[in-house]
Coordinates of C-alpha atoms and ligand atoms in Angstrom, one line a residue:
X1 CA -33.5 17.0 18.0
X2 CA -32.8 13.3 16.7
X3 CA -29.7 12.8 14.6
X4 CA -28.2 10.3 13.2
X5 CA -24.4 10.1 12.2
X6 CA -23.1 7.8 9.3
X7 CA -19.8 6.4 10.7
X8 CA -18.6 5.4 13.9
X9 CA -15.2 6.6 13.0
X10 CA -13.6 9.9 14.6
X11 CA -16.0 12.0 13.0
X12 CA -19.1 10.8 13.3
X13 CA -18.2 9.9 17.0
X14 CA -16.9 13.5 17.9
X15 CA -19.2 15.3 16.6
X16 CA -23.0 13.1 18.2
X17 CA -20.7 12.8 21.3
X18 CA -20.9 17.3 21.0
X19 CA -24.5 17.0 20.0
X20 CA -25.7 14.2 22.8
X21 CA -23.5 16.8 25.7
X22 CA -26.3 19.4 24.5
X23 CA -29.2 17.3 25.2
X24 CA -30.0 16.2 21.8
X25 CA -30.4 12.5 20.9
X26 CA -28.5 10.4 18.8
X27 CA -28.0 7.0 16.5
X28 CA -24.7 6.1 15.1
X29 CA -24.4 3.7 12.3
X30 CA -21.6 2.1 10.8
X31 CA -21.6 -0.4 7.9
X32 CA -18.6 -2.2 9.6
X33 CA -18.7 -4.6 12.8
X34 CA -16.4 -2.6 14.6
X35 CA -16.7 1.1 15.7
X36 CA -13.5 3.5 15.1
X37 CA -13.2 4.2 11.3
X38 CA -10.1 3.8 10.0
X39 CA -8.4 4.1 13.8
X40 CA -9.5 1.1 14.8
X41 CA -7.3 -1.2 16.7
X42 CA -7.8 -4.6 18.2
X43 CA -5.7 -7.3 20.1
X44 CA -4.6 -10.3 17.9
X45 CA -6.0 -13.5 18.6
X46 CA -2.6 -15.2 18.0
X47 CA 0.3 -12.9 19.9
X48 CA -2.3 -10.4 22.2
X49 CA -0.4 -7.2 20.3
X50 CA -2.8 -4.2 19.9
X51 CA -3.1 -3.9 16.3
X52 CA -3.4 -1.1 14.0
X53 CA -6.1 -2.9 12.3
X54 CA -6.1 -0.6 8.8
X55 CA -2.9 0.5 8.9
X56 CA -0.3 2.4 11.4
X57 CA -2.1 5.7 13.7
X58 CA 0.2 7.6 15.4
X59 CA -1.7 10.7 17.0
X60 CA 0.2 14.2 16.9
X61 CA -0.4 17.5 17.1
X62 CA 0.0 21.4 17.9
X63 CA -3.9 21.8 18.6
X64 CA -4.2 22.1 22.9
X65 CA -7.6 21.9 22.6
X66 CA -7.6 18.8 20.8
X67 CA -5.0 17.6 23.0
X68 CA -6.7 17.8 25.8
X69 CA -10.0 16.5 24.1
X70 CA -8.7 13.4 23.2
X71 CA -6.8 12.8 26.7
X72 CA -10.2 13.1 28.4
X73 CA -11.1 9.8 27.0
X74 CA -7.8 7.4 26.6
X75 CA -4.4 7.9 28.7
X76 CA -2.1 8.7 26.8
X77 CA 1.7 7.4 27.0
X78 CA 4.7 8.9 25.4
X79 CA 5.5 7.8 21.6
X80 CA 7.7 9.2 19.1
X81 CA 7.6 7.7 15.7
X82 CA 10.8 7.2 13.9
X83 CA 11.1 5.4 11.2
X84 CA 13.9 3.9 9.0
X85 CA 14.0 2.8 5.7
X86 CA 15.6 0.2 3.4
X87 CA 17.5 1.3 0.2
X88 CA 20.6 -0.1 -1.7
X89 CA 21.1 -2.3 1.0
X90 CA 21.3 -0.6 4.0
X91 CA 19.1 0.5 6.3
X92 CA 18.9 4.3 6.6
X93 CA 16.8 6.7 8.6
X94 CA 14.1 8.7 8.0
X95 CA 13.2 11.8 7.5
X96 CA 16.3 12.6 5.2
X97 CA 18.3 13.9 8.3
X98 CA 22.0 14.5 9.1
X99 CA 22.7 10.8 9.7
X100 CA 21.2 9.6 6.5
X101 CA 23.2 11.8 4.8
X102 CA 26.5 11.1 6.1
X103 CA 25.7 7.5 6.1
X104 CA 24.3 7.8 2.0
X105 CA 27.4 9.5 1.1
X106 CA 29.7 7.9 3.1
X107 CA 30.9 11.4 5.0
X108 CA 31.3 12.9 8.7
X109 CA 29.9 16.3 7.8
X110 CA 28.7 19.0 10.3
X111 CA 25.3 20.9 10.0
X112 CA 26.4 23.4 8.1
X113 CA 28.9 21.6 5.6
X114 CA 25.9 19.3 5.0
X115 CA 23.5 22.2 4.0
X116 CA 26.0 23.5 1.9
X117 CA 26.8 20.0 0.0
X118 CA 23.1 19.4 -0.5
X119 CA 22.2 23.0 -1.6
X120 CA 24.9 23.9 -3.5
X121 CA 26.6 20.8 -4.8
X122 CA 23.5 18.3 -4.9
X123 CA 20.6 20.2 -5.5
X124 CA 19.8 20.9 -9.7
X125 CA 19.2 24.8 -9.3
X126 CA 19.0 24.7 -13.0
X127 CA 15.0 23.7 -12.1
X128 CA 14.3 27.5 -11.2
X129 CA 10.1 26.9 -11.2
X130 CA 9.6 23.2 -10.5
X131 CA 6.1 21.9 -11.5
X132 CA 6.4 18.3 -10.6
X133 CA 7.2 16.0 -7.8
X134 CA 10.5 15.0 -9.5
X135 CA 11.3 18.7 -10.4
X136 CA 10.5 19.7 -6.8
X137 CA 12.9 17.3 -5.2
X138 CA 15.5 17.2 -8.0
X139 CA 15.5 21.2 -7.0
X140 CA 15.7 20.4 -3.1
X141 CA 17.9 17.7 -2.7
X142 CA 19.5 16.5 -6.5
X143 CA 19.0 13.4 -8.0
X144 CA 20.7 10.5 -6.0
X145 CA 19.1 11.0 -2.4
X146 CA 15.9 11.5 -4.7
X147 CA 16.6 8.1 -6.2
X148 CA 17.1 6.6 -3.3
X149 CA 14.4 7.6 -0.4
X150 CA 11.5 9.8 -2.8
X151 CA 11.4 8.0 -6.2
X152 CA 10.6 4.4 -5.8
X153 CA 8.5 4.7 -2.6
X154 CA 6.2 7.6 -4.0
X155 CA 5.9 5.6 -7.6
X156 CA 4.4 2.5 -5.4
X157 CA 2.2 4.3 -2.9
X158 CA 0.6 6.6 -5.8
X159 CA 0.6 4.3 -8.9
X160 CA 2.0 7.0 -11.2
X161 CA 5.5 8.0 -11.9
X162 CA 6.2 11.7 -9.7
X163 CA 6.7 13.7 -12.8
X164 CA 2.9 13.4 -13.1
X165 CA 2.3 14.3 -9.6
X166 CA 2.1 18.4 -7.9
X167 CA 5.1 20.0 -6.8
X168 CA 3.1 21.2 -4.3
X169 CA 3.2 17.3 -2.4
X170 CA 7.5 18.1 -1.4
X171 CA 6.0 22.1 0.0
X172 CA 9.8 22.3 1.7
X173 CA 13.2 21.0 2.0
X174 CA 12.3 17.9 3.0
X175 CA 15.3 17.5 4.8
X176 CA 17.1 17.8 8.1
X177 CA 20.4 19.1 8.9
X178 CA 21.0 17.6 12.5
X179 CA 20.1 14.2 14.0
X180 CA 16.5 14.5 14.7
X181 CA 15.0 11.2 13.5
X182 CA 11.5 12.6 14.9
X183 CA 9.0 12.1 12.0
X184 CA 6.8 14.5 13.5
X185 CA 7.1 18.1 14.4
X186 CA 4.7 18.6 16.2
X187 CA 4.7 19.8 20.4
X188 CA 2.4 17.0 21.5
X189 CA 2.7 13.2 20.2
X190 CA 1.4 10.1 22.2
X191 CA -0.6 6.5 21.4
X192 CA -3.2 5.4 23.8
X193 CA -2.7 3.0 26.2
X194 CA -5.4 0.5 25.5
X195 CA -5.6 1.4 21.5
X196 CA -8.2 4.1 19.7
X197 CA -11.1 2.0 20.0
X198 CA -11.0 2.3 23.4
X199 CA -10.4 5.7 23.3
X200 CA -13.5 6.3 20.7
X201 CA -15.7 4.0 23.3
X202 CA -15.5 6.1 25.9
X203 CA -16.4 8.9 23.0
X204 CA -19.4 7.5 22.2
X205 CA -20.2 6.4 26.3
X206 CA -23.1 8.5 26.4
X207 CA -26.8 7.7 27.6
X208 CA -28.0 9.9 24.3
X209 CA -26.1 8.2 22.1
X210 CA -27.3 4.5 20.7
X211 CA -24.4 3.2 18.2
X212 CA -25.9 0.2 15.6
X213 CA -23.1 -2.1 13.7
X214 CA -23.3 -4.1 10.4
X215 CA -25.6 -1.2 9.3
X216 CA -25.4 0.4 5.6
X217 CA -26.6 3.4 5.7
X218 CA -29.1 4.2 3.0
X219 CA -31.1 7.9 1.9
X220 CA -34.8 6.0 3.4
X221 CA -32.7 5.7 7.0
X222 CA -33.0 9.7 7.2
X223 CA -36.8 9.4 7.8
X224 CA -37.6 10.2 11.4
X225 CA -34.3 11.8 11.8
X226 CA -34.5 15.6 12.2
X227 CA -30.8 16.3 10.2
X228 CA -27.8 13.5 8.9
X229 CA -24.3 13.9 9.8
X230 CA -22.7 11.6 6.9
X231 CA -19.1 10.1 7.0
X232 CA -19.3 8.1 4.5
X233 CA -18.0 8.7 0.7
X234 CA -19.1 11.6 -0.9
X235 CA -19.9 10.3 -4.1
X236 CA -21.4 6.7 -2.2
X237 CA -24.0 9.1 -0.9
X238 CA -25.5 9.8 -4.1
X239 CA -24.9 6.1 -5.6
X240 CA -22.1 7.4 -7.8
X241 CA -24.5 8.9 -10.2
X242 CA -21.7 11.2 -11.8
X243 CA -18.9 8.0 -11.6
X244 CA -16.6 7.4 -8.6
X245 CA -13.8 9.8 -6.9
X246 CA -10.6 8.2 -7.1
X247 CA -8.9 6.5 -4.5
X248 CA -5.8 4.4 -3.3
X249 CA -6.4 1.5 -1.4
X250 CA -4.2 -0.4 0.4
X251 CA -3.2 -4.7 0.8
X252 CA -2.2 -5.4 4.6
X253 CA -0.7 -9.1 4.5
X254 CA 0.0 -10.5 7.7
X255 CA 2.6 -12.3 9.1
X256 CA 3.5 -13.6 12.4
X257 CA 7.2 -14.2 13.7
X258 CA 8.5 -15.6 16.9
X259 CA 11.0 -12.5 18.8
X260 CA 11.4 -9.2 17.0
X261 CA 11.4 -9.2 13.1
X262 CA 12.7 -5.4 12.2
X263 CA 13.7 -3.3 15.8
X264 CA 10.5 -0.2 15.3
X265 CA 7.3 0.0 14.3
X266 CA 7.8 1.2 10.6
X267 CA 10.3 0.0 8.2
X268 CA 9.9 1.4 4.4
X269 CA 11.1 0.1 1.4
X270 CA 12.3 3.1 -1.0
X271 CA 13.2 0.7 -4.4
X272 CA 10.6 0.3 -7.0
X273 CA 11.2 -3.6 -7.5
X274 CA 10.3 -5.0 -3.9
X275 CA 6.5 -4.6 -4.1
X276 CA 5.8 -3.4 -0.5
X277 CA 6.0 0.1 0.3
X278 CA 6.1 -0.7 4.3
X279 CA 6.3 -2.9 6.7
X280 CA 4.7 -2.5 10.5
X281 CA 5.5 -4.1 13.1
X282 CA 2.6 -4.0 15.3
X283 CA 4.0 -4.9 19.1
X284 CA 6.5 -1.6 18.7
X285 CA 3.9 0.9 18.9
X286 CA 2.9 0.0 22.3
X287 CA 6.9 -0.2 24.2
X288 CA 5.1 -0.3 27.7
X289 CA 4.1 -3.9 26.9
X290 CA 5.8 -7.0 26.2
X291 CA 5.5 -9.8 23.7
X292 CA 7.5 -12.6 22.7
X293 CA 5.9 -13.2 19.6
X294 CA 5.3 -10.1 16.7
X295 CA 2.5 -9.4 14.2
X296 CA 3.9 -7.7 11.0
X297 CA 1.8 -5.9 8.4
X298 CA 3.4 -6.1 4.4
X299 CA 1.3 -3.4 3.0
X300 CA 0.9 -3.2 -0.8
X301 CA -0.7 0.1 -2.3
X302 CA -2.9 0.2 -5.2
X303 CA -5.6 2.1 -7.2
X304 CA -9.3 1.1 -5.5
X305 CA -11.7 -0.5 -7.0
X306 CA -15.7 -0.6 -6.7
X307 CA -15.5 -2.9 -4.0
X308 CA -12.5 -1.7 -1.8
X309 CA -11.7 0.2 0.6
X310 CA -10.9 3.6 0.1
X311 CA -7.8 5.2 2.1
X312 CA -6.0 8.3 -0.3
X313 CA -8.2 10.5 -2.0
X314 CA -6.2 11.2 -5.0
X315 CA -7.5 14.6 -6.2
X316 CA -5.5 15.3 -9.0
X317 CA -6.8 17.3 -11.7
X318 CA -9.4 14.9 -13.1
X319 CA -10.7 13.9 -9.8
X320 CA -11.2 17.4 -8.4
X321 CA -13.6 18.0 -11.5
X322 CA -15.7 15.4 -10.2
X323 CA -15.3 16.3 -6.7
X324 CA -16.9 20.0 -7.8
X325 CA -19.7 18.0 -9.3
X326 CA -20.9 16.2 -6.6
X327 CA -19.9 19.2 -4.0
X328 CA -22.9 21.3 -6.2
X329 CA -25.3 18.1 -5.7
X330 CA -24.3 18.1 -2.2
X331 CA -25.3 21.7 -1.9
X332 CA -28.7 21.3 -3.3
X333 CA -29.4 18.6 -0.4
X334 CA -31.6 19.1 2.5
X335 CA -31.3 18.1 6.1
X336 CA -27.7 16.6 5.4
X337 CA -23.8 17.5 6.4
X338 CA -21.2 15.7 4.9
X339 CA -18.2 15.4 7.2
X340 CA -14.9 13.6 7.7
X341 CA -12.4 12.2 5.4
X342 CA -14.8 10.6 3.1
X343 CA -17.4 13.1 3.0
X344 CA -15.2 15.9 2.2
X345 CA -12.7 13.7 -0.2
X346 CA -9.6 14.8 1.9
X347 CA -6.8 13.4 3.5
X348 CA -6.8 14.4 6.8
X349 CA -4.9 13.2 10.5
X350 CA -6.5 12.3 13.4
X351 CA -6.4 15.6 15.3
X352 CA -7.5 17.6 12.2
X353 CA -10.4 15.5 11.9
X354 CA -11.1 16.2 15.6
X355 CA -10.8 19.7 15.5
X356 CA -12.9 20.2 12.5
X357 CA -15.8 17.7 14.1
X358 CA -15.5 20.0 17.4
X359 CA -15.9 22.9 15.2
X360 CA -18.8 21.4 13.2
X361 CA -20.6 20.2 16.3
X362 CA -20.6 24.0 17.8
X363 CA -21.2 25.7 14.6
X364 CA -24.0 23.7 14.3
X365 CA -25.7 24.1 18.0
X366 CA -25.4 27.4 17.4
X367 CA -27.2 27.6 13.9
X368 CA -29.9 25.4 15.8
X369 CA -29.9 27.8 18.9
X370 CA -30.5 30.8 15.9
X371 CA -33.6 28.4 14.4
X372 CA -31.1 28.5 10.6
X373 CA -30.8 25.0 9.1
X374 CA -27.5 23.2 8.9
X375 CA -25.0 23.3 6.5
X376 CA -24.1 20.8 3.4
X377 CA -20.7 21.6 4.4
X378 CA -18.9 23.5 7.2
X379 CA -15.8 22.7 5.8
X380 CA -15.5 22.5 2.0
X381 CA -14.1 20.1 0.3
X382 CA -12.6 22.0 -2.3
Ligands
FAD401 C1 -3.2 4.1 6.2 C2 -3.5 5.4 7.0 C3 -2.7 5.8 8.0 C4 -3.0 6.8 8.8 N1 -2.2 7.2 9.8 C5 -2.5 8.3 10.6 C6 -1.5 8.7 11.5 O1 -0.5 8.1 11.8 N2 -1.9 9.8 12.3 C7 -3.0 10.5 12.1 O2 -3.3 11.5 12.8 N3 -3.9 10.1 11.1 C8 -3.7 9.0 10.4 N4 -4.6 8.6 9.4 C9 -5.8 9.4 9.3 C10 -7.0 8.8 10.1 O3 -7.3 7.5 9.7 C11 -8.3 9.7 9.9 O4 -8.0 11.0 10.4 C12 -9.6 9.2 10.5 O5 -9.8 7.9 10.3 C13 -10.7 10.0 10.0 O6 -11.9 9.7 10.6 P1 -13.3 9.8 9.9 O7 -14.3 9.5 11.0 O8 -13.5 11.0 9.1 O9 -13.3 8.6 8.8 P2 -13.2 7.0 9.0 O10 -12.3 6.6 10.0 O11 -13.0 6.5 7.6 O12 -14.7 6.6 9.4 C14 -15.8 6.6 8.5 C15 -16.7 5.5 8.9 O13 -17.9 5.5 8.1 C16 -18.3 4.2 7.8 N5 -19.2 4.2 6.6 C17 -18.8 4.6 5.4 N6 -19.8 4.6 4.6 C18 -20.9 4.1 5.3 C19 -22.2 3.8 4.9 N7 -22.7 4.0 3.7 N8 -23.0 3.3 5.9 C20 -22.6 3.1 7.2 N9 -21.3 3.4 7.5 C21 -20.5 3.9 6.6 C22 -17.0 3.4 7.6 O14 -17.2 2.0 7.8 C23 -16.1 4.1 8.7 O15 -16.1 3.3 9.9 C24 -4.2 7.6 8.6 C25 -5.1 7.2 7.5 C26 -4.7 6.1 6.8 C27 -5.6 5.7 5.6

């Protein structure tokens, strides 16, 4: 059969590189002049750092198979994000963990004295069903360490203050009680040597597969194409007929310094008045390679318009209405899947997006190999 996949990005990659492995033939398109989606990363002109082009990728996660997928086509090297913030004028690190709060309240406590302060003498338990962000964390960890490392950061990042957001963002004690500055959990966690666009190269390296840049994808393109796997935004697919899903977008402005300007990769900024929410600092994410001079990232957050791009789906209330609207238009088309972050209106990491692409790919070889037509959706949105 002849496909064609909207989006060079993980998706769109994973899923035609599945499809071409079965002897099927495909075109990738991508309205950008770069493959790799939102991954991509390139070396700057000015100081050769690999950069993290729209914004810092670290890859983790508890999926083998995807593990193992994704170390078939880059080599993987050891990388453990941690990452500290600013607030009140110190530096402090992140996640909330025991050294934060000894340092934030000026103590030496132990595990277990530390869970008890925070439980029993910090946290409000007179919010006994919180239905906010603020509740939630005014419930888990009380009002100063609130202040201080949730508050400010979440007010820039979303645009709206957090007793307007879910409780359902904070799901658990978003704390630690020993000195694990780790902000992952998860058992695997790495950064590929030469960068993701490398890695989603050797993805798309494939005699059936024919990838075209600075290409827009539009409905007439699906002619002589037997089925569309579309990557793209949901509601860009059908020219926002029903008006546009929400999004934030982010600012990235650049800076270059001479040495090392912060010491990691990730520095965040938890008070409401300095306009960043982060800085990145580019050269840290790869440690097996050295630089004398640095390329730093300032990133601003803000709500996206018409002609940005889009990064956080915000799917509150009002924007999950819409997302059912265009879900039921979705459903009524033929010969088309939406897929990915865009297509579906989620959020999701790296290895989730992998997983569910390897998942779409075989669910849909084997609707072919039992003659049923494909899906709108093998994963829905909602
Ligand atoms: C700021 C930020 C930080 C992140 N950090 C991490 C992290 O640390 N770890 C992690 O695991 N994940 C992270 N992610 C998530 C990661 O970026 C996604 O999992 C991944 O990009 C999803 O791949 P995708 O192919 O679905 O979408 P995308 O990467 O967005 O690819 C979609 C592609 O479709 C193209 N396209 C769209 N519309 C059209 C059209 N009409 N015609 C032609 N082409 C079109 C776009 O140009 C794009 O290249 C982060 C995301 C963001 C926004």
């Amino acid at each position: 059969m002849q496909f064609l996949m909207v989006g060079a990005g993980l998706s769109g990659a994973v899923i035609g590189r599945q499809l071409a492995e079965h002897g099927h033939d495909v075109t990738v398109v991508d309205r950008r002049d770069h493959i790799g989606g939102n991954c991509h990363t390139e070396r700057d002109a000015n100081t050769d750092v690999m950069v993290h082009v729209y914004g810092p990728h670290i890859f983790h996660t508890d999926d083998e198979e995807v593990w193992q997928y994704v170390n078939q086509y880059a080599n993987f090297l050891p990388y453990k994000n941690r990452v500290k913030t600013t607030s009140r004028g110190q530096v402090f690190s992140l996640p909330v963990n025991l050294h934060t709060i000894n340092q934030f309240f000026g103590k030496t406590m132990r595990p277990d004295e530390a869970h008890a302060f925070i439980t029993e003498e910090q946290a409000d338990t007179s919010i006994t069903d919180p239905q906010s962000f603020e509740e939630q964390a005014m419930r888990f960890v009380g009002r100063d360490l609130y202040e201080a490392f949730f508050k400010g950061y979440t007010i820039k990042q979303w645009g709206c203050h957090p007793s307007e957001l879910p409780a359902s963002i904070l799901k658990r004690l978003p704390v630690r009680f020993n000195y694990d500055d780790n902000y992952f959990f998860h058992k695997f966690q790495g950064m590929p040597e030469n960068g993701y666009t490398d890695m989603i190269t050797g993805i798309l390296d494939h005699p059936s597969i024919t990838v075209k840049l600075n290409t827009m994808f539009d409905r007439n393109m699906a002619d002589g194409f037997d089925h569309v796997f579309y990557s793209g935004p949901l509601d860009g697919y059908f020219d926002y007929e029903l008006g546009r899903l929400g999004y934030r977008t982010l600012d990235f402005e650049r800076f270059i310094y001479d040495g090392d300007y912060q010491g990691c990769a990730v520095m965040n900024y938890g008070e409401e008045d300095v306009p960043y929410t982060r800085i990145t600092e580019h050269k840290h994410f790869s440690p097996w390679e050295a630089h004398e001079r640095s390329v730093c990232y300032r990133e601003y957050s803000r709500a996206a318009g018409p002609d940005d791009i889009p990064y956080y789906p915000i799917r509150q209330v009002k924007e999950k209405a819409l997302l059912g609207e265009y879900v039921d238009l979705a459903e009524e088309t033929q010969n088309v899947t939406f897929v990915g972050r865009l297509g579906t209106y989620r959020y999701l990491d790296m290895d989730v997006t992998i997983r569910e692409a390897l998942d779409t790919a075989r669910a849909s070889l084997d609707a072919i190999a039992a003659d049923q037509d494909l899906k709108p959706f093998f994963v829905a949105p909602i």
